[in-house]
Coordinates of C-alpha atoms and ligand atoms in Angstrom, one line a residue:
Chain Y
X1 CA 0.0 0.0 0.0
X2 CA 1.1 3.4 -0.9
X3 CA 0.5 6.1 1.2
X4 CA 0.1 9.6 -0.8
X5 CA 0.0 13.2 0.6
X6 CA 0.5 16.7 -0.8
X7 CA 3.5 18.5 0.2
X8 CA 4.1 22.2 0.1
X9 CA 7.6 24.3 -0.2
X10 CA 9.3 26.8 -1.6
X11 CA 10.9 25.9 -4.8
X12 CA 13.2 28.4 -6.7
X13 CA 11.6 31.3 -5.0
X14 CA 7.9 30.4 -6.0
X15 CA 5.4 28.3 -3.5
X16 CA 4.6 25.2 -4.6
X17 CA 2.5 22.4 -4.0
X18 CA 2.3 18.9 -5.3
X19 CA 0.7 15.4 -4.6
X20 CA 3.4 13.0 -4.2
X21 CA 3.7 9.3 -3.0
X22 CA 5.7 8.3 0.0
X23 CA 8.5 6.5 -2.4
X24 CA 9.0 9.0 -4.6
X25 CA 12.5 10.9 -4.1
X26 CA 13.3 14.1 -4.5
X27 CA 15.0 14.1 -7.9
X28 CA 12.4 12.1 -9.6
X29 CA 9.6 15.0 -8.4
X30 CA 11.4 17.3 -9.7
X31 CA 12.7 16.2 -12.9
X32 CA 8.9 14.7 -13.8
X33 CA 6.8 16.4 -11.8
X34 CA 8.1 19.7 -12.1
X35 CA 9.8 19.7 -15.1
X36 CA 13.1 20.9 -14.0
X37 CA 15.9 17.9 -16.0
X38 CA 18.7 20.2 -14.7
X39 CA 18.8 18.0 -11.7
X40 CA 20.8 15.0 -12.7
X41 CA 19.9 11.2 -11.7
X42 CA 23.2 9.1 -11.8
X43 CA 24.3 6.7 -9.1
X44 CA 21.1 7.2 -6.7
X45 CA 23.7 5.9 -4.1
X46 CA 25.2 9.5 -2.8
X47 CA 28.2 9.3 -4.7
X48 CA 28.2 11.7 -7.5
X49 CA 26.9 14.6 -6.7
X50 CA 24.8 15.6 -10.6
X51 CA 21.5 15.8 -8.2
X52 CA 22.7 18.2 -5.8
X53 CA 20.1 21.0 -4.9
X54 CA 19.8 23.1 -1.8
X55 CA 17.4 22.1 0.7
X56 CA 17.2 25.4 3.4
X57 CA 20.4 26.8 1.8
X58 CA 22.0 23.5 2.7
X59 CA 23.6 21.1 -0.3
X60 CA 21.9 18.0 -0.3
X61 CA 21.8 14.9 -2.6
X62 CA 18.3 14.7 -3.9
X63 CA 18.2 11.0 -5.0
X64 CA 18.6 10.2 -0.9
X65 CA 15.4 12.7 0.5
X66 CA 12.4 11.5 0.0
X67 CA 10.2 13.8 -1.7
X68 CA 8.0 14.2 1.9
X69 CA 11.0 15.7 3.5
X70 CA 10.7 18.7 1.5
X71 CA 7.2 20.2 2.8
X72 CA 7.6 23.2 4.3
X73 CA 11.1 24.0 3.4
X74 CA 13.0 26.2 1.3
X75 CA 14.3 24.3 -1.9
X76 CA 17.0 25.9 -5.1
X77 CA 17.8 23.9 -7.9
X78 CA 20.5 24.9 -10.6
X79 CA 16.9 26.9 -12.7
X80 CA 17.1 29.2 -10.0
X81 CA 20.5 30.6 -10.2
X82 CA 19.7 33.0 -13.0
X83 CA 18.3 35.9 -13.0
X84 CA 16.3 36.1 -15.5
X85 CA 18.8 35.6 -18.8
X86 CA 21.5 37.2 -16.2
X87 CA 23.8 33.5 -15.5
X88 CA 25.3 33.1 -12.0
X89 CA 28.8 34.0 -11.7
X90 CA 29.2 30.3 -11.5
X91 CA 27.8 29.3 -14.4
X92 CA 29.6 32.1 -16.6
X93 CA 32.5 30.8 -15.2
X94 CA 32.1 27.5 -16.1
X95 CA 31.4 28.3 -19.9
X96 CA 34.4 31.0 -19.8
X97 CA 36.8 27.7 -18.7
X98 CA 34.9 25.1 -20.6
X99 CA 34.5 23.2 -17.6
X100 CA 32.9 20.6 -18.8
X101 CA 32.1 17.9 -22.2
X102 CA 29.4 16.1 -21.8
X103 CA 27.5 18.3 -19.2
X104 CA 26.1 16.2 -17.2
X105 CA 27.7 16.4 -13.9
X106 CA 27.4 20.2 -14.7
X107 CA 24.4 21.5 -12.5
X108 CA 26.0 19.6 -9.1
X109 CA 29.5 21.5 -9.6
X110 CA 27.8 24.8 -10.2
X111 CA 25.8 24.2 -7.1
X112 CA 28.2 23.0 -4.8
X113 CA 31.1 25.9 -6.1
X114 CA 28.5 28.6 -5.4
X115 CA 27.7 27.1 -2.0
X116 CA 31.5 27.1 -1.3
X117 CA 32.3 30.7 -2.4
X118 CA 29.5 31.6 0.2
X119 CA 31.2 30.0 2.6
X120 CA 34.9 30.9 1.7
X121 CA 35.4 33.4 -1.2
X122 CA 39.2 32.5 -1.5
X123 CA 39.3 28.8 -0.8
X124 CA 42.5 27.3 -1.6
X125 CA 43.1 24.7 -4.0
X126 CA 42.9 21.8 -1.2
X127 CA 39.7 23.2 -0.1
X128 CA 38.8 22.8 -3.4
X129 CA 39.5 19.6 -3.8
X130 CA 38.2 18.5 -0.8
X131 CA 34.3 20.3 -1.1
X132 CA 34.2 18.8 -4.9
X133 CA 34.8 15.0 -3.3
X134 CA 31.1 14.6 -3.8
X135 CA 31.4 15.0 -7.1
X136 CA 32.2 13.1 -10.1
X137 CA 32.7 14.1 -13.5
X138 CA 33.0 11.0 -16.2
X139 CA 34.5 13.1 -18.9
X140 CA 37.1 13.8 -16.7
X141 CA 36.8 18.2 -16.7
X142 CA 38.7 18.2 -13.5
X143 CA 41.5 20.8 -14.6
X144 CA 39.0 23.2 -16.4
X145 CA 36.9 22.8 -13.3
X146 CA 39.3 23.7 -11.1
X147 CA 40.0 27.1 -13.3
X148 CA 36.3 27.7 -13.5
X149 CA 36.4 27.7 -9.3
X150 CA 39.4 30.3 -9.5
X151 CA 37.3 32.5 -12.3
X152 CA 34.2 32.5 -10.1
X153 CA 35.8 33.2 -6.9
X154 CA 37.5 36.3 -8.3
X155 CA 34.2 37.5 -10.3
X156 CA 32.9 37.2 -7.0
X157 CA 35.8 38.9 -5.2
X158 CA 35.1 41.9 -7.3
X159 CA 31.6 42.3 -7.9
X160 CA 32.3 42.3 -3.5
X161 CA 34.8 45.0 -3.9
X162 CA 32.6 47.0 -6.5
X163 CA 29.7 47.3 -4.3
X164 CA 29.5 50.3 -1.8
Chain Q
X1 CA 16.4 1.6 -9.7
X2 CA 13.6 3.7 -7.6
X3 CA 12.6 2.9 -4.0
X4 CA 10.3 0.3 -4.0
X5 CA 6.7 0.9 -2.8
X6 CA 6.2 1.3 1.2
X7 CA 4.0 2.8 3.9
X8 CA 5.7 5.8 5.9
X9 CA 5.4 7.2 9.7
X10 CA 6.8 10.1 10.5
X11 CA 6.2 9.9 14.3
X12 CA 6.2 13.2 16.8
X13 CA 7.9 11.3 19.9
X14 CA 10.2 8.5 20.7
X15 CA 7.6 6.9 22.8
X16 CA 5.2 6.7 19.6
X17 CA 8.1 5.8 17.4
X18 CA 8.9 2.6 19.5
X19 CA 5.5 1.6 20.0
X20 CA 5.1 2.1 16.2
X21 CA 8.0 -0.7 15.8
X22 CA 6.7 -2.9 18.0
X23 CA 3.5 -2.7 15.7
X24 CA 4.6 -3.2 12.6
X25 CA 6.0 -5.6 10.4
X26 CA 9.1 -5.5 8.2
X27 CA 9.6 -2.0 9.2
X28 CA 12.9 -0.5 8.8
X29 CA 13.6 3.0 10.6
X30 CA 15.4 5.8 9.0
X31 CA 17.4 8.1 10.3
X32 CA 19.3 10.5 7.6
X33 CA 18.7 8.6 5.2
X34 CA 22.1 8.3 3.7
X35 CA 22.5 4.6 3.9
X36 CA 19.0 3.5 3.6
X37 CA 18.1 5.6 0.9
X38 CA 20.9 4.1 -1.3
X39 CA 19.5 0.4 -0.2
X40 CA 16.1 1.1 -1.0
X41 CA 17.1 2.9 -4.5
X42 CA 19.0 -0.7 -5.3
X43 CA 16.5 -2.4 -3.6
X44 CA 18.5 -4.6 -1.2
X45 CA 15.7 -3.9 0.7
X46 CA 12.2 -4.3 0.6
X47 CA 10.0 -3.1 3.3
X48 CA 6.8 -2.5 3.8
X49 CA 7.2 0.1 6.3
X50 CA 9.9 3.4 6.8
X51 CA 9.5 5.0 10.1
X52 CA 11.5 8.1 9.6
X53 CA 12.9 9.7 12.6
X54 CA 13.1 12.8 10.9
X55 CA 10.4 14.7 13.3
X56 CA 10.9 12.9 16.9
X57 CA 11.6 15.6 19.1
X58 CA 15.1 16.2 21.2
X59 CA 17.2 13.5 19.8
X60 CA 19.8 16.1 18.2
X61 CA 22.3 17.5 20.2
X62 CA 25.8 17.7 21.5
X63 CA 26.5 18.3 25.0
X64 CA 29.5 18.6 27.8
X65 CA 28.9 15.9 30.7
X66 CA 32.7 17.4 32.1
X67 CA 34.0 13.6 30.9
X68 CA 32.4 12.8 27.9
X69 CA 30.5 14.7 24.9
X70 CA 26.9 13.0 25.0
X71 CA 25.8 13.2 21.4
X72 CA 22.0 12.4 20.6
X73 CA 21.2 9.9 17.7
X74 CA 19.9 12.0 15.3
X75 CA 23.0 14.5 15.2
X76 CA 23.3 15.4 11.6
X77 CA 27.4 14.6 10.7
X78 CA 27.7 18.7 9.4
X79 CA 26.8 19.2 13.3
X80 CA 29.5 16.9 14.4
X81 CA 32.0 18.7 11.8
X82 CA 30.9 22.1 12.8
X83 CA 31.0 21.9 16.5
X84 CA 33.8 23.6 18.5
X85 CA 32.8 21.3 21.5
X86 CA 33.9 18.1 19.6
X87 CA 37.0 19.7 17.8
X88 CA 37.9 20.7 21.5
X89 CA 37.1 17.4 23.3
X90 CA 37.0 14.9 20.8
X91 CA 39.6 16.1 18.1
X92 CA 39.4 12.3 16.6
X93 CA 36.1 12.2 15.9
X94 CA 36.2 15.9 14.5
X95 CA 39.4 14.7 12.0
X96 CA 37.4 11.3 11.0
X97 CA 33.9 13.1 10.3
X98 CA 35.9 15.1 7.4
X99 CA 36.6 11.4 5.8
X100 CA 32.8 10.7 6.1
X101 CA 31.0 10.9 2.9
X102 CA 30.6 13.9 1.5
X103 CA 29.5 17.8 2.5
X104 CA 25.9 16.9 0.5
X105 CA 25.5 13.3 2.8
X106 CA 27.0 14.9 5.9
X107 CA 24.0 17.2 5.2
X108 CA 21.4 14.9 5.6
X109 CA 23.5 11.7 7.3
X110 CA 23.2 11.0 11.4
X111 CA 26.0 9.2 13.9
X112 CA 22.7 7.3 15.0
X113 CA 22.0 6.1 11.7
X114 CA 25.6 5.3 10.6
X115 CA 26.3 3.4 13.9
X116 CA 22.8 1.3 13.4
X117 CA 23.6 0.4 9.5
X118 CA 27.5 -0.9 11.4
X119 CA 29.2 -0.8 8.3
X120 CA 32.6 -1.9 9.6
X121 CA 34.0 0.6 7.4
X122 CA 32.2 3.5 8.4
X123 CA 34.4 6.3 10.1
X124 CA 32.1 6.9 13.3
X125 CA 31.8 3.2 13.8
X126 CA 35.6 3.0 14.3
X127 CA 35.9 6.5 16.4
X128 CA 33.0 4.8 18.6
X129 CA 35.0 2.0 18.9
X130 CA 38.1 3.4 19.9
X131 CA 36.7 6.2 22.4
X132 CA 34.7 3.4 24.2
X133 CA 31.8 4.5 23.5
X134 CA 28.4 3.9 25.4
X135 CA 25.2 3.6 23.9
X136 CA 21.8 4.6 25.0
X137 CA 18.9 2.4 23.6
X138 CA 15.2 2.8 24.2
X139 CA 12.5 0.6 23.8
X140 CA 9.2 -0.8 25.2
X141 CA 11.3 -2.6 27.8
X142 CA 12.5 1.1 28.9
X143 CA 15.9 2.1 28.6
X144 CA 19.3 0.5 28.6
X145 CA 23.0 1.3 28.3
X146 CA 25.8 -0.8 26.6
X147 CA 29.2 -0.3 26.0
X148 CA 29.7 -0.1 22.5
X149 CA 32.0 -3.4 22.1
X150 CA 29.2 -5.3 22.5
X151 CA 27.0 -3.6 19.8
X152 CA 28.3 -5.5 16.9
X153 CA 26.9 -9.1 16.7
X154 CA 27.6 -9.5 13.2
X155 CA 28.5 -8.0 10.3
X156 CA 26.2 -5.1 10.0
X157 CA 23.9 -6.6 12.6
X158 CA 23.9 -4.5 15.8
X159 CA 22.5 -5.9 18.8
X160 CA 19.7 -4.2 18.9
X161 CA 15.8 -5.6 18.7
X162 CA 13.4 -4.3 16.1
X163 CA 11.5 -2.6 18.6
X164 CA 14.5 -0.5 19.5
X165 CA 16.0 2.5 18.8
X166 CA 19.6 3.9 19.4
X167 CA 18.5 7.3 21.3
X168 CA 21.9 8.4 22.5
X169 CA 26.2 8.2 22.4
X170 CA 28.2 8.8 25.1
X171 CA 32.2 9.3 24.1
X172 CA 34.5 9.8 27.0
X173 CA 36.6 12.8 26.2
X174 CA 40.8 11.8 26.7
X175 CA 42.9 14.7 28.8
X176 CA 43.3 17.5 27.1
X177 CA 47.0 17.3 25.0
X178 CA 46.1 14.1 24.1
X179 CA 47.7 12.7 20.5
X180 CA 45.2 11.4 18.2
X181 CA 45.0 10.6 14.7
X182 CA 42.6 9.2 12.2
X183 CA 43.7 7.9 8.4
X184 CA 42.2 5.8 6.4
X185 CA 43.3 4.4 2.4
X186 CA 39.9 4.6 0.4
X187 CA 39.5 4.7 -3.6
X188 CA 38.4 8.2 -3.6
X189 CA 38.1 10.5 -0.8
X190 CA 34.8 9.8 0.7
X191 CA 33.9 6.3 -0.3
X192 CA 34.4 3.6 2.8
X193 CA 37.6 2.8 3.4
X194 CA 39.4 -0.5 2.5
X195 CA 41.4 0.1 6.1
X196 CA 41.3 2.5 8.3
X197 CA 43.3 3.4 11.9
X198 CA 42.3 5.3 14.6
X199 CA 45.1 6.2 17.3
X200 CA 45.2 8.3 20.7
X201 CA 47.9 8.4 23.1
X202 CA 48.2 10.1 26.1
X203 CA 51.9 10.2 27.0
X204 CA 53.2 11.4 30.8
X205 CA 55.5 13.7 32.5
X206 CA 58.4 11.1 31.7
X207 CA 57.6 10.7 28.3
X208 CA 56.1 7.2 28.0
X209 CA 53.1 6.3 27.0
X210 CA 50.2 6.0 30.0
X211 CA 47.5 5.5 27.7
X212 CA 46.7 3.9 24.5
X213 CA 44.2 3.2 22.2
X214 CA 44.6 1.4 18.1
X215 CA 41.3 0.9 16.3
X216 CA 41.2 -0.7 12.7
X217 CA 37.9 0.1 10.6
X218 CA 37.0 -1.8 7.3
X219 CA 39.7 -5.0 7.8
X220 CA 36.9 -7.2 9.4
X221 CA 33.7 -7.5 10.1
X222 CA 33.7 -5.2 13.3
X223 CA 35.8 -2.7 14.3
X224 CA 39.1 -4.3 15.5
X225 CA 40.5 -2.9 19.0
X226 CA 43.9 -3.8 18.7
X227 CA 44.4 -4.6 22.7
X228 CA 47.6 -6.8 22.4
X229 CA 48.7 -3.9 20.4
X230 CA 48.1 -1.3 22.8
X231 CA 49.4 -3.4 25.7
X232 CA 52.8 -3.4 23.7
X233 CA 53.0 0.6 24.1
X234 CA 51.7 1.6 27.2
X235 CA 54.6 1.8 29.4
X236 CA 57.3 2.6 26.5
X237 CA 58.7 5.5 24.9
X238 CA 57.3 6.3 21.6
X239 CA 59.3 6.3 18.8
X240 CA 58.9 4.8 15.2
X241 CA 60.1 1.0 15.8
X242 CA 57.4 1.0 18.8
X243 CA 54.5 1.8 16.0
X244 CA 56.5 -0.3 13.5
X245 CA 55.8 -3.1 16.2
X246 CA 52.3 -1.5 16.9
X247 CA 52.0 -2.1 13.6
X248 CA 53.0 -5.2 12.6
X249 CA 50.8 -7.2 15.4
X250 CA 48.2 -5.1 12.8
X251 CA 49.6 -6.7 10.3
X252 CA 48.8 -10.0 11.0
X253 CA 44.7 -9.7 11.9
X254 CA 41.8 -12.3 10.2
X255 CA 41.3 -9.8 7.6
X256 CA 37.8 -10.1 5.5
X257 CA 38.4 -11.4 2.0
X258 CA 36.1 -10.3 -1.1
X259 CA 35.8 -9.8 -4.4
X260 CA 37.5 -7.0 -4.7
X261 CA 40.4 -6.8 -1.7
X262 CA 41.8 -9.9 -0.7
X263 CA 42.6 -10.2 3.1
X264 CA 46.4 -10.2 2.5
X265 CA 46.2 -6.6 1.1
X266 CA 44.0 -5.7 3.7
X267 CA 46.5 -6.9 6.6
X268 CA 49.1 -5.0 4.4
X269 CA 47.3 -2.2 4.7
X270 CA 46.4 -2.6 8.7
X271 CA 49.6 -2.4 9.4
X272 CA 50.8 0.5 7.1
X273 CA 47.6 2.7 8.5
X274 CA 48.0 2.1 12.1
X275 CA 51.8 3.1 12.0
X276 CA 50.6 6.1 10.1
X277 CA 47.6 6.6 12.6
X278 CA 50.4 6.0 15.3
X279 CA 52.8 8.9 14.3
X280 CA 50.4 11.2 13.6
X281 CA 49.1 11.4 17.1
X282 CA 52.1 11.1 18.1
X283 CA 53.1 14.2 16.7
X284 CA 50.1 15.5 18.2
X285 CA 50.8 15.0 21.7
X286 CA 51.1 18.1 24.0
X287 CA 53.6 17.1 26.6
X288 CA 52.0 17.7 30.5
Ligands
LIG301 S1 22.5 10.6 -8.2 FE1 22.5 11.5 -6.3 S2 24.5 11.4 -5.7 FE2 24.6 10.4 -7.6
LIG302 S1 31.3 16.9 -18.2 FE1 30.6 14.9 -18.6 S2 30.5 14.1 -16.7 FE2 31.4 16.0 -16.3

């Protein structure tokens, strides 16, 4: 028997609501229930970070919540970086390095670099290292990764500095 | 795969949590979710029930008894790293939680739920092991205490009945200056570790060692407290043929044997972590 209820959060800034069984995780609800593919299912085991969203500003791995967890908190995928056409620091940075081939592990690196920078703004390249653990990228962008990190913490460095 | 289809309970209070066990059938209980999520998205298991702890009241925090940090169950790991009161009084368990997972699982992931799934690999299992930990565990019975070598029955089988739940960790805190060091050889940074070592030494006013304690994680199926080991250095001077010895009694365990790492590797690496693990807090050790 499956037990079905209708969960209410915050998602990208707008509330939401949605009817959703007790089985369902978090990635599949978002990727087919709310349309949003830039959330990436890959190992469902915690090892690779492609579904990583914040849940209440925190970086989680949504193949491992249960879709339940999320009423009445406050979630951001990678479609809610933008503003408007405006790309995140993050994500310009990433295309100005090339930080990436296929794409796929993409949106998790984007989202855990950006929760990072919030945290440390100059992280050395062991800090790096060690936040990204969580993350795997097949095609192997690690270098250009690791550049796009550098390009985003200085964007962010200065936009900092430019601001009165 | 996708989890397969279950009832869940989301109980308000550790009384209606355990009487909600001792109800049902094939339920399992879930803590953070970072182990059992991953079994029910492969499906090594099927249940029919998931009572997630998720909402139970007052079973997350850290606190100062004056000898030992009493942690509750559902602690996320990010607490654990982030504490000052652990980094101060249990600098071991603070290294090790860096090794656990990943920032996304530590997220979500409990020292409840990681010691109840036992994997003998698992970095808290091994720091609970060699801090002596005590475990608090409620259920219709009341409450009980055990120490936590007699938790693991099996491998990944705690000793604990279905109608239970692990509610509380107590881990005595060593004197402050105490050396201690946690390393572990894993594939990639995060995954469980083929072997790990976890060493603390508390050396006195002459230099020797008063105090010792040489856990290995991932070799077998339980955490291993190397006692004959530990007997060999208490009393001695440390220096590196001491945790070459240390190390070579580690060397020469009933390792577990699988697919992937034979048991001689395993004892290979035993030994070469513990040494490691050995200097480390060695190095560490503020002199009274
Ligand atoms: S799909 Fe969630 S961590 Fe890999
Ligand atoms: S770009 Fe293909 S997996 Fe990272």
């Amino acid at each position: 028997m499956s037990d079905i209820r209708t969960i209410r959060f915050t998602l990208n800034g707008t509330k939401v609501s949605k009817v959703v069984e007790a089985h369902e995780t978090v990635v599949d609800v978002l990727t087919r229930k709310f349309d949003l593919s830039g959330t990436r299912e890959s190992c469902r085991q915690g090892l690779c970070g492609c579904c990583t969203i914040y849940v209440d500003s925190n970086p989680v791995s949504s193949c491992l919540m249960l879709a339940w967890f999320l009423d009445g908190t406050d979630v951001r995928t990678i479609e809610g970086l933008a503003d408007g056409d405006t790309l995140d620091p993050v994500q310009e940075a990433f295309i100005e390095a090339g930080a990436f081939q296929c794409g796929f592990c993409t949106s998790g690196f984007i989202m855990m670099v950006k929760h990072l920078l919030s945290e440390n703004p100059d992280p050395s390249d062991e800090e790096i290292r060690h936040r990204l653990a969580g993350n795997l990228c097949r095609c192997s962008a690690y270098p250009e990764i690791m550049d796009a990190v550098k390009i985003a913490a200085a964007k962010a460095r200065s936009v900092a500095k430019a601001r009165p | 795969m996708k989890p397969p289809v279950f009832s869940y309970h989301d109980p308000r209070s550790l009384a209606e949590a355990v009487s909600l066990l001792g109800r049902l059938e094939n339920a399992k209980v879930l803590a953070g979710g970072q182990s059992l999520m991953p079994m029910l998205n492969m499906r090594y298991v099927l249940p029919d029930h998931v009572v997630d702890l998720g909402r139970v009241e007052g079973l997350a925090y850290i606190r100062d008894d004056g000898e030992a940090v009493v942690v509750g169950a559902m602690t996320r790991q990010r607490d654990i790293e982030f504490s000052p009161l652990v980094k101060e009084k249990l600098p071991l368990l603070a290294e090790a939680i860096l090794s656990t997972g990943h920032r996304q699982t530590r997220n979500r992931g409990t020292i409840g739920g990681s010691l109840c799934h036992l994997d003998p690999s698992a970095e808290q299992v091994t720091v609970a092991a060699a801090l002596d930990a005590t475990l608090t565990i409620e259920g219709p019975r009341g409450r009980r205490t055990m120490p936590f070598a007699e938790f693991p029955v099996a491998f990944m089988t705690p000793n604990i009945e279905p109608d239970e739940l692990l509610v509380e960790i107590r881990l005595p805190a060593w004197p402050k200056g105490h050396g201690y060091g946690f390393v572990e050889f894993a594939r990639r940074h995060g995954d469980f570790a083929i072997a790990s070592a976890a060493a603390l030494l508390q050396v006195d006013g002459s230099g020797k060692i008063a105090r010792a304690s040489l856990t290995l994680g991932g070799v077998d199926t339980a955490p291993l407290r190397m006692t004959e080991a530990e007997e060999l250095m208490v009393g001695q001077v440390p220096d590196e043929g001491l945790f070459r010895a240390a190390g070579e009694i580690c060397g020469r365990i009933e390792a577990m044997d699988d697919a992937l790492v034979p048991a001689s590797y395993r004892r290979k690496l035993a030994a070469v972590m513990s040494r490691r693990a050995l200097v480390l807090a060695q190095g560490r050790v503020e002199r009274p």
